[in-house]
XYZ file of C-alpha atoms in Angstrom:
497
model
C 15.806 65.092 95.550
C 16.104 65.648 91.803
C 17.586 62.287 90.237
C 20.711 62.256 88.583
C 22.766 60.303 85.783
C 25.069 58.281 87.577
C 27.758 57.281 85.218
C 30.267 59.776 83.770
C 33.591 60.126 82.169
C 35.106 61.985 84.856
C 34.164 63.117 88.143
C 35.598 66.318 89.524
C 35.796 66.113 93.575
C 35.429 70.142 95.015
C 34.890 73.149 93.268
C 37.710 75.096 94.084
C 39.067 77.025 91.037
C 41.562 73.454 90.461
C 38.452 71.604 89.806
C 36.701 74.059 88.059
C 39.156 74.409 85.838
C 40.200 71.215 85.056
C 35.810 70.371 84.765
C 35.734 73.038 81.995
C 38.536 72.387 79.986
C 37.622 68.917 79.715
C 33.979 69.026 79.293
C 34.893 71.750 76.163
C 37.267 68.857 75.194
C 34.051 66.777 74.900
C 34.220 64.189 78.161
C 31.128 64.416 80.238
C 32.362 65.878 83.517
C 30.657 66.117 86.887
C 31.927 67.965 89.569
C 30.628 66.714 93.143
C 31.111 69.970 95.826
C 30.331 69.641 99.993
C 29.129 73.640 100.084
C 26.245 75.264 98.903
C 28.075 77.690 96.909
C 30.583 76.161 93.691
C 34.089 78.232 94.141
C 35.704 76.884 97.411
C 38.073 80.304 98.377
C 36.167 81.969 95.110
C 32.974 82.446 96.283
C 31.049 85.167 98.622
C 28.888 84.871 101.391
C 25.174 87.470 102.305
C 24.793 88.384 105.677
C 21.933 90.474 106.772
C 21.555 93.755 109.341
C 19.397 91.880 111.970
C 16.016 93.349 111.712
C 16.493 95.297 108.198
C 16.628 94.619 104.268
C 20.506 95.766 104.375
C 22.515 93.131 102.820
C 26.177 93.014 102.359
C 27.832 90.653 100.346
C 31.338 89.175 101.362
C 34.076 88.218 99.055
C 35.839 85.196 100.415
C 39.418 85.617 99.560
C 39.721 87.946 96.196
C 41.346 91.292 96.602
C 42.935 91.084 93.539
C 44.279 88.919 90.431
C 47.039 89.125 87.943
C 48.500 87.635 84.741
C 45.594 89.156 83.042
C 46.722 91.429 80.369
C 46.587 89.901 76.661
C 49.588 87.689 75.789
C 49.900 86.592 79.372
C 48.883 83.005 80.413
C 45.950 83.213 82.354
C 44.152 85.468 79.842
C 45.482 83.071 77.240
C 43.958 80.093 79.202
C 40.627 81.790 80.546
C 40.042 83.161 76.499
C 40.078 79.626 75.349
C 37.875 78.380 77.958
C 34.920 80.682 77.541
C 35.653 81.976 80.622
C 36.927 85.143 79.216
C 33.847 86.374 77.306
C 31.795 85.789 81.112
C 33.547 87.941 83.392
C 34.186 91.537 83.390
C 37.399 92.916 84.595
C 38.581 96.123 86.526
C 42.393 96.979 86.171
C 44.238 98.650 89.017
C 47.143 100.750 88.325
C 48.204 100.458 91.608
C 48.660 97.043 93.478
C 48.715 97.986 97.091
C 50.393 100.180 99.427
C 53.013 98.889 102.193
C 53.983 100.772 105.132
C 56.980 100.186 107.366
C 58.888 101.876 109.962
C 60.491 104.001 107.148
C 58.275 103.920 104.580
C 54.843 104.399 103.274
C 54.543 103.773 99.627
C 51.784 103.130 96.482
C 53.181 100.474 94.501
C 52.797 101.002 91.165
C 51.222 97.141 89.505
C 53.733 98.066 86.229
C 56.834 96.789 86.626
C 58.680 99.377 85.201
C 57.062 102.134 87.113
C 57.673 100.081 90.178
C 61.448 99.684 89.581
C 61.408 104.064 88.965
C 59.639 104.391 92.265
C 62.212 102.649 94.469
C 65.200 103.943 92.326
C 63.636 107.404 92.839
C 63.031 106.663 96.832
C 66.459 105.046 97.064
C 68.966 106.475 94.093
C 72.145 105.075 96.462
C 70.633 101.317 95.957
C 69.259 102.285 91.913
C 72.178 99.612 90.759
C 70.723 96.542 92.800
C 67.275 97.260 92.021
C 68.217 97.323 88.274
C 69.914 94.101 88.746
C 66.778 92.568 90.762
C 64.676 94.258 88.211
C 66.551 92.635 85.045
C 66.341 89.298 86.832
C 62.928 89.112 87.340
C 62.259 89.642 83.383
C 64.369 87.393 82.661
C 62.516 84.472 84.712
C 59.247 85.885 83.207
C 60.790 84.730 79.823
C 59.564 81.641 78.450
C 61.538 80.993 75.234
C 60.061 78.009 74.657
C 56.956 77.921 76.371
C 58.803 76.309 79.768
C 60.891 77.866 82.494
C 63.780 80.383 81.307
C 67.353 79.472 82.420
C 67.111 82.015 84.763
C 63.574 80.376 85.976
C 65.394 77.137 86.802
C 68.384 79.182 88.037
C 66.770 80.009 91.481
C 64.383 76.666 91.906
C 66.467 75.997 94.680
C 66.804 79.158 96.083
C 64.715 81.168 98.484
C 63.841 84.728 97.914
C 66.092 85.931 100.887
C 69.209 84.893 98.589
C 67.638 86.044 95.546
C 67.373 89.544 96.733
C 70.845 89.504 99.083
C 72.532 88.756 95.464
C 71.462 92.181 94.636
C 70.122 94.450 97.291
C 70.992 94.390 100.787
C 69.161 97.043 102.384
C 66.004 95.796 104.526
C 63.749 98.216 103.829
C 63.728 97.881 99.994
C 63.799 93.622 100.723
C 60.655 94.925 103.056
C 59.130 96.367 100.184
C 59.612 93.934 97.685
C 58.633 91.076 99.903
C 55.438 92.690 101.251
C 53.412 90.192 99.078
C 55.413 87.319 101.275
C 51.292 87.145 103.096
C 49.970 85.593 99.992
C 52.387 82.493 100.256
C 52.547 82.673 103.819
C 56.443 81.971 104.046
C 58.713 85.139 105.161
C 61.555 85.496 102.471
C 63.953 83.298 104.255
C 61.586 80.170 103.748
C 59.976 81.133 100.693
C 60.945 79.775 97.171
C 62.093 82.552 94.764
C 61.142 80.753 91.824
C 57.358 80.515 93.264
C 57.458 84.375 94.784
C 58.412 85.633 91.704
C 56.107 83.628 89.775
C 53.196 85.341 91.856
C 55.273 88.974 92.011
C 55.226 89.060 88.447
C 51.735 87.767 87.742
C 50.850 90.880 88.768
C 53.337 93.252 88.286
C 54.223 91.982 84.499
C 50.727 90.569 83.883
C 48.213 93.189 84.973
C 46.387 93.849 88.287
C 43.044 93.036 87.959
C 39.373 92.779 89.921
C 36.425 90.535 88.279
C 33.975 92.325 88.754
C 31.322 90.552 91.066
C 34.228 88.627 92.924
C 35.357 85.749 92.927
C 31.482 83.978 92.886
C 31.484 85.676 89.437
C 34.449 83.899 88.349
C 33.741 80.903 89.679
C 29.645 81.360 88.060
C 31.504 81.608 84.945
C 33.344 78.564 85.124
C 30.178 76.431 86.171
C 28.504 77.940 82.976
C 31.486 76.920 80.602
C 30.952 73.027 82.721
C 27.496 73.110 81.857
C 26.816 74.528 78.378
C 29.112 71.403 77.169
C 26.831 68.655 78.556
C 28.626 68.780 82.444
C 27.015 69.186 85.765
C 28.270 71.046 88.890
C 26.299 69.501 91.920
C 25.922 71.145 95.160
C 25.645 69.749 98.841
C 27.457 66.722 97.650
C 30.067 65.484 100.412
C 32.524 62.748 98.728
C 33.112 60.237 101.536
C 35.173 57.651 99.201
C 37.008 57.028 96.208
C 35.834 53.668 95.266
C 38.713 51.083 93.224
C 38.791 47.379 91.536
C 41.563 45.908 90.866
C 43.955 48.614 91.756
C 42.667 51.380 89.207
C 39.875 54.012 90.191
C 36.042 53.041 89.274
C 33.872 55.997 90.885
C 33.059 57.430 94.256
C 30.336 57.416 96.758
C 28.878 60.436 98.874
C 27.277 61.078 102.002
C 23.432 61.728 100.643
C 23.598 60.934 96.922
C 24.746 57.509 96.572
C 27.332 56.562 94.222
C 28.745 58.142 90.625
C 30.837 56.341 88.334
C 33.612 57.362 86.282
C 37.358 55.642 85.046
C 39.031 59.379 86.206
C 38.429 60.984 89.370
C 40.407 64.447 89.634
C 40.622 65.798 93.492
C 40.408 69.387 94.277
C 40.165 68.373 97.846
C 43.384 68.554 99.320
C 45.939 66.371 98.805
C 46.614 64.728 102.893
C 42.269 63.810 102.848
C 42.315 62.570 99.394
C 45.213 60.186 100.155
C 44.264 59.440 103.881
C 40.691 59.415 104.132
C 38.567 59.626 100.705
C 40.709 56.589 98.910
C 39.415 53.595 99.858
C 42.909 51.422 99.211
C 45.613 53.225 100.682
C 47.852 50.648 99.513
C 47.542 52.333 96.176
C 49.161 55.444 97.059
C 52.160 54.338 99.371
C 54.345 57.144 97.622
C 51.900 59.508 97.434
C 51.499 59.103 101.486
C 54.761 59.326 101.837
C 55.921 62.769 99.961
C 52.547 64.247 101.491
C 53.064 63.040 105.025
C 56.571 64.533 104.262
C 55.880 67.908 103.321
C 55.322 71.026 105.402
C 51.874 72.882 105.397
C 51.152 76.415 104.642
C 49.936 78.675 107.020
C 46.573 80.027 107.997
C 44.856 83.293 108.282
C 42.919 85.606 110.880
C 40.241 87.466 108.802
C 37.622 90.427 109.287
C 34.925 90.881 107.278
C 33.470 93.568 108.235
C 30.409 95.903 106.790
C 29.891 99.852 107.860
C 27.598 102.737 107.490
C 29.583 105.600 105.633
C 31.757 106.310 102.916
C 34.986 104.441 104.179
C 37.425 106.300 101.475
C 36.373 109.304 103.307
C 36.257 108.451 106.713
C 40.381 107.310 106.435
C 40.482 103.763 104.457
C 40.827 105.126 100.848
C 43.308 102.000 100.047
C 42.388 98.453 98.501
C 44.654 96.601 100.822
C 47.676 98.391 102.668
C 50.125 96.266 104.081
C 51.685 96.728 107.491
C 55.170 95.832 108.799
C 56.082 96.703 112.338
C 59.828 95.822 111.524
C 62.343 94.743 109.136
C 62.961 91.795 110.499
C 61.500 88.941 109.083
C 62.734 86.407 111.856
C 60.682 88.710 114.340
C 57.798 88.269 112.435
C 58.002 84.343 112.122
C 58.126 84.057 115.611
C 55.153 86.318 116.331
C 53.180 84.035 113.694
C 54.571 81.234 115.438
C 53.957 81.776 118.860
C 50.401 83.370 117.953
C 51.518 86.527 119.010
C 49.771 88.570 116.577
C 50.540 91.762 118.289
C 53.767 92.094 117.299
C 52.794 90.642 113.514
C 52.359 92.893 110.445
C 48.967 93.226 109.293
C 46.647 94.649 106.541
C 43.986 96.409 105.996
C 41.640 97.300 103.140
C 38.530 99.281 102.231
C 36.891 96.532 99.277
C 34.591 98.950 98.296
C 37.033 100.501 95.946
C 37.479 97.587 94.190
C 34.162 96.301 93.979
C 31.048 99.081 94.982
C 28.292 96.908 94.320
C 29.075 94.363 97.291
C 28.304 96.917 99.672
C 24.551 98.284 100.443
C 24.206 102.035 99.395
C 26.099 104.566 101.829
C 28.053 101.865 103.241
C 31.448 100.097 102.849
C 32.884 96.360 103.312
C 37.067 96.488 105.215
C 38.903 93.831 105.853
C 41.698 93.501 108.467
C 44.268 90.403 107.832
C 46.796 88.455 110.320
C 48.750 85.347 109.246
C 48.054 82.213 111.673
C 49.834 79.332 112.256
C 47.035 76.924 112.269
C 48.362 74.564 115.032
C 47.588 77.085 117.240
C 43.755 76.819 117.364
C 43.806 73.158 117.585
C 42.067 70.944 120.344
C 40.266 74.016 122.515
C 37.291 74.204 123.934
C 34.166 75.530 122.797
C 34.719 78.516 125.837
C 38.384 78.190 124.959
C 38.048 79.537 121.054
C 35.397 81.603 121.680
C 37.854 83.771 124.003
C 40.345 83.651 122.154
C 38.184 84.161 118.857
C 36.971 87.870 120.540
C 40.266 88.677 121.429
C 41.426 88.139 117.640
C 38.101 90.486 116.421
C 39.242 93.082 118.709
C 42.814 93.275 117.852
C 41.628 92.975 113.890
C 38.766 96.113 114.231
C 42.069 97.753 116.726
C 43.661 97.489 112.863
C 40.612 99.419 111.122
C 40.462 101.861 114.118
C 43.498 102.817 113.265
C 42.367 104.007 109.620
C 38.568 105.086 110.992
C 38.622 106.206 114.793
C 34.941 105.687 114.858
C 34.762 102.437 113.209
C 33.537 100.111 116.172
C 30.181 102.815 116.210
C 29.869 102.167 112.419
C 29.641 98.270 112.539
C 26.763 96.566 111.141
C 28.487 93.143 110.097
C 31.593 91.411 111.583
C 31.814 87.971 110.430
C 35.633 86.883 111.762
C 37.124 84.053 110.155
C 39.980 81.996 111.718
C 42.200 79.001 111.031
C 39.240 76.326 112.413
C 37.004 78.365 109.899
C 39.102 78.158 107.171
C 39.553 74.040 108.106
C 35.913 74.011 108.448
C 34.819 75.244 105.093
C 37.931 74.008 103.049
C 38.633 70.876 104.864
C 42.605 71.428 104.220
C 44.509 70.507 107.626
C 45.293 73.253 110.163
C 43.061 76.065 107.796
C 46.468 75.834 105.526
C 44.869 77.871 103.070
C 47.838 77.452 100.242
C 47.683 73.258 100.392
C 51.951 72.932 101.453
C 54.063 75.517 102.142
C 56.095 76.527 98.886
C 59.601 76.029 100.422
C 62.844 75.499 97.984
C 62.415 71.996 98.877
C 58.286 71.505 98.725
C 57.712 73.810 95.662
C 55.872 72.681 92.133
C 57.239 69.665 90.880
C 58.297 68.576 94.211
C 54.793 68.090 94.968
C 52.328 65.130 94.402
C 51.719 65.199 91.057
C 48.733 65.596 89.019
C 48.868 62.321 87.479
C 48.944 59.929 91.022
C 50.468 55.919 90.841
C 46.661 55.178 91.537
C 45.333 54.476 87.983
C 42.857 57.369 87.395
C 43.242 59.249 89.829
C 44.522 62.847 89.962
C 44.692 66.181 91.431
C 44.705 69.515 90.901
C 44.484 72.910 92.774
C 46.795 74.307 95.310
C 48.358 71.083 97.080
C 49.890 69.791 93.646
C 51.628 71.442 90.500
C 52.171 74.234 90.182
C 51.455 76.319 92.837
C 48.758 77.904 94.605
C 46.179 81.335 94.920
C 44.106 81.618 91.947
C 46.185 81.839 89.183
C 48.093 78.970 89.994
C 45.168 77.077 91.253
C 43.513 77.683 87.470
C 46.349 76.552 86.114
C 46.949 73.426 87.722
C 43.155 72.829 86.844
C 44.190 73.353 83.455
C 47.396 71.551 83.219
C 45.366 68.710 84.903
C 42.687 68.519 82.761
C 45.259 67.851 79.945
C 46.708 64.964 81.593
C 43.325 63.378 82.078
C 42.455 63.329 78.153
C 45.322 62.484 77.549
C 44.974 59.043 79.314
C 41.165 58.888 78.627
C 40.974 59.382 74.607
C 44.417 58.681 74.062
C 45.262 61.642 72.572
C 46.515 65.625 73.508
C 43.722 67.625 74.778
C-alpha cells in the first residue's frame, strides 16, 4: 500500500458532493486538504456504477442518482460557485428545455424548465384558475430575489410555512397543486409536510436557473471536483473507512481509519451524516451534547426503491421517449403518505424514465438504460431476514419493471441488466440511517438553519452536505460544501476565504 503524508490542514471525511466541495474550495484557498472516502468510487450519490452482460463485452454504465440539475444558467449561484472553483471549465453541460412530464388522473403534461413558459402552460390548461397561478407565479420570483445577497422578505415570509399553505393562499384546485408539487419525490415530504421555503428553493433551481445534464453523470462531476482537490496540492483517497474522530483537550486533533492508520489535521469537516458523525465516529461524545440532542431530535428523510435497468433496443421508440415522467394515481396527498408509510407501494405514485435521452453514451450501442422510482419509508426494511428481503426485494423488482411494462410491453424480454436498489442499499453504500437519502426531512420545523450547523461546539469540527445547512440534492449539497469550506478558513487562517 502506497505510503502517504500523514499530517494535513484539514481532513475531509466522505466524498459526497458536501465534501467535495468544501475539499476544493479550500485547497484553491491554499490549505492542504485530504479527503478520506469508504467506496471505491469519490462522489457518494454522484457517481456511476459498470455492470457487465454475463458472458459478453456489453457494458452499461449506471448513473447513481442524477437525472437532472439546475441553477445552472449564468448569473445563478451554482454556476457562479462551480466557475470559481474550476469546476466549471471540467464539465460539459446539456440543457433541457423541458424538465419532466407528470401524469395524473386528469392530466398528462410536458413541463416546460422556464418559468415563464411553465406559468403559460397551466394558465392555458386552466384559464378559470390563470389569477392564482399568477399570484403563485409572482411569489415564487419574488423569493428567488436576493437583494442583498440573503433571503428576500418574501424568502423569510414562508420559512415557517409548508408548501400546502403556500399554494392554498393562491390556488385551490388539486390538480394544478398536483402539478406543481410533482417534484415533492426529490425532498421526499408530500406538500403538507414539506417546507415551502426549501421546495421552492429546489422548484426554482430549476425552473429559474436552468435544467441541466453533465454530461458523463454525476462521476463526471464529481471527477471534476477531485481534479480541482488535487491540482492545488490535495489528495482524494479511496477505500479509506474513518472509524474515529480523534480529540485532546476538548478540540479536534485528526482521525484514524480502518486500514490506513491515522491522519492529522486541527479541522475535520464530515460529509458523513450527521447521527454517525455525532454517535459513532467522535470519540468524546461529551463534546457534542447539543449537537446529539437537535440530531436525535429531528425527523429523517425518506428512502427510495430504484431500478436500474439496461435493454436491447431503442427505448424512445419502443414507448419511453421521456427523461423521467412522474406518476400520480390520485390527488390526494394524504393517500399517498400512507401508501409510503405502510409500504404499500401499489397504491404510490411512481416514475419512470428512459436515461438514454439525457445521456447516450452510458448505454452500449442499440441499447437503452430506464429507471423506475418508488419512495420508501426506510423503517420498513429494517431487521429481516436474509430470505425475508430477498422476497420482498423480488416483489419490489417486479412491481418497478410492472412500471416500465407499462411504457414497453415487451420490456421483461429486453432485459440484460437489473440492478434494484432499496432502502438497506442505499444505508449500505451511504451509511445515512434508514437509506434516508436527503440526511433529515426538510419539515417547517427541521429545515436549513434549524439544522446542526456547519460550524459544531466541538472545536474543529464541522459538517457539510445534506444533513446540515442548507439543504440537500446536489445543488444544495455543493453549496453547503461551499458555505462550509468558508467557515473552516475562516477559523484556520483567521481571515475570509
Amino acid at each position: 500500500m502506497k505510503s502517504i503524508e500523514t499530517d494535513w490542514d484539514v481532513i475531509v471525511i466522505g466524498s459526497g458532493l458536501g465534501g467535495l466541495t468544501s475539499a476544493a474550495r479550500m485547497a484553491q484557498s491554499g490549505l492542504r486538504v485530504l479527503v478520506l472516502e469508504q467506496h471505491v468510487y469519490a462522489g457518494g450519490y454522484a457517481h456511476h456504477f459498470l455492470r457487465k452482460v454475463k458472458g459478453t463485452k456489453i457494458v452499461y454504465d449506471f448513473d447513481v442518482a442524477l437525472h437532472q440539475t439546475g441553477d445552472l444558467l449564468p448569473g445563478r449561484g451554482m454556476h457562479t460557485t462551480l466557475g470559481k472553483l474550476g469546476v466549471l471549465d471540467r464539465i460539459r453541460l446539456r440543457r433541457f428545455d423541458v424538465a419532466y412530464r407528470t401524469v395524473g388522473p386528469e392530466h398528462d403534461l410536458e413541463i416546460p424548465a422556464d418559468i415563464d413558459a411553465y406559468e403559460a402552460l397551466l394558465c392555458n390548461e386552466y384559464p378559470e384558475h390563470a389569477g392564482g397561478v399568477h399570484g403563485l407565479f409572482e411569489t415564487l420570483r419574488a423569493i428567488d430575489e436576493r437583494p442583498s445577497g440573503g433571503p428576500s422578505p418574501a424568502a423569510f415570509a414562508v420559512m415557517g410555512k409548508s408548501l400546502q399553505e403556500l399554494l392554498d393562499e393562491h390556488v385551490r384546485d388539486p390538480r394544478i397543486q398536483s402539478i406543481f408539487s410533482t417534484l415533492w419525490g426529490y425532498l421526499g415530504l408530500i406538500p403538507s409536510q414539506v417546507s415551502a421555503f426549501i421546495y421552492s428553493q429546489m422548484w426554482l433551481s430549476y425552473h429559474a436557473g436552468g435544467c441541466f445534464y453533465v454530461e458523463g453523470g454525476g462521476q463526471a462531476l464529481s471527477d471534476a471536483f477531485v481534479d480541482v482537490i488535487e491540482a492545488h496540492g490535495g489528495k482524494v483517497l479511496l477505500r479509506t473507512e474513518v472509524t474515529n474522530i480523534e480529540t485532546q483537550g476538548g478540540r479536534v486533533v485528526g482521525v484514524e481509519t480502518r486500514n490506513r492508520g491515522r491522519f492529522r489535521a486541527p479541522a475535520v469537516v464530515s460529509n458523513a451524516p450527521a447521527p454517525l458523525t455525532f454517535h459513532q465516529l467522535l470519540d468524546d461524545r461529551s463534546l457534542a451534547t447539543s449537537e446529539i440532542e437537535l440530531s436525535d431530535s429531528l425527523p429523517l428523510s425518506c428512502s427510495i426503491h430504484q431500478a436500474y435497468v439496461g435493454i436491447k433496443g431503442d427505448a424512445a421508440k419502443l414507448g419511453l421517449p421521456d427523461r423521467s415522467i412522474f406518476h400520480s394515481r390520485s390527488y390526494d396527498f394524504d393517500e399517498e403518505l400512507a401508501a409510503l408509510e405502510a409500504g404499500d407501494y401499489a397504491r404510490q405514485g411512481w416514475m419512470v424514465g428512459n436515461h438514454t435521452v439525457a445521456d447516450p453514451t452510458h448505454a452500449p450501442e442499440g441499447r437503452s438504460i430506464l429507471h423506475a422510482t418508488v419512495m420508501a419509508d426506510g423503517r420498513l426494511w429494517e431487521g429481516l431476514d436474509e430470505a425475508s428481503y430477498r422476497e420482498k426485494k423480488a416483489d419490489l423488482e417486479a412491481f418497478l419493471i410492472d412500471r416500465l411494462a407499462d411504457r414497453i410491453p415487451d420490456v421483461r424480454d429486453r432485459i440484460e441488466i437489473c440492478e434494484t436498489g432499496t432502502p438497506h442499499t442505499m444505508q449500505r453504500y451511504s451509511l445515512n440511517p434508514q437509506g434516508a437519502i436527503y440526511g433529515y426531512a426538510h419539515t417547517p420545523t427541521a429545515h436549513s438553519v434549524l439544522r446542526p450547523q456547519p460550524r459544531t461546539g466541538v472545536p474543529g469540527l464541522y459538517l457539510a452536505g445534506a444533513w446540515t445547512f442548507p439543504a440537500p440534492g446536489f445543488t444544495g449539497s455543493m453549496m453547503s460544501g461551499w458555505n462550509t469550506a468558508g467557515l473552516v478558513f475562516e477559523d484556520v487562517e483567521g481571515k475570509k476565504a
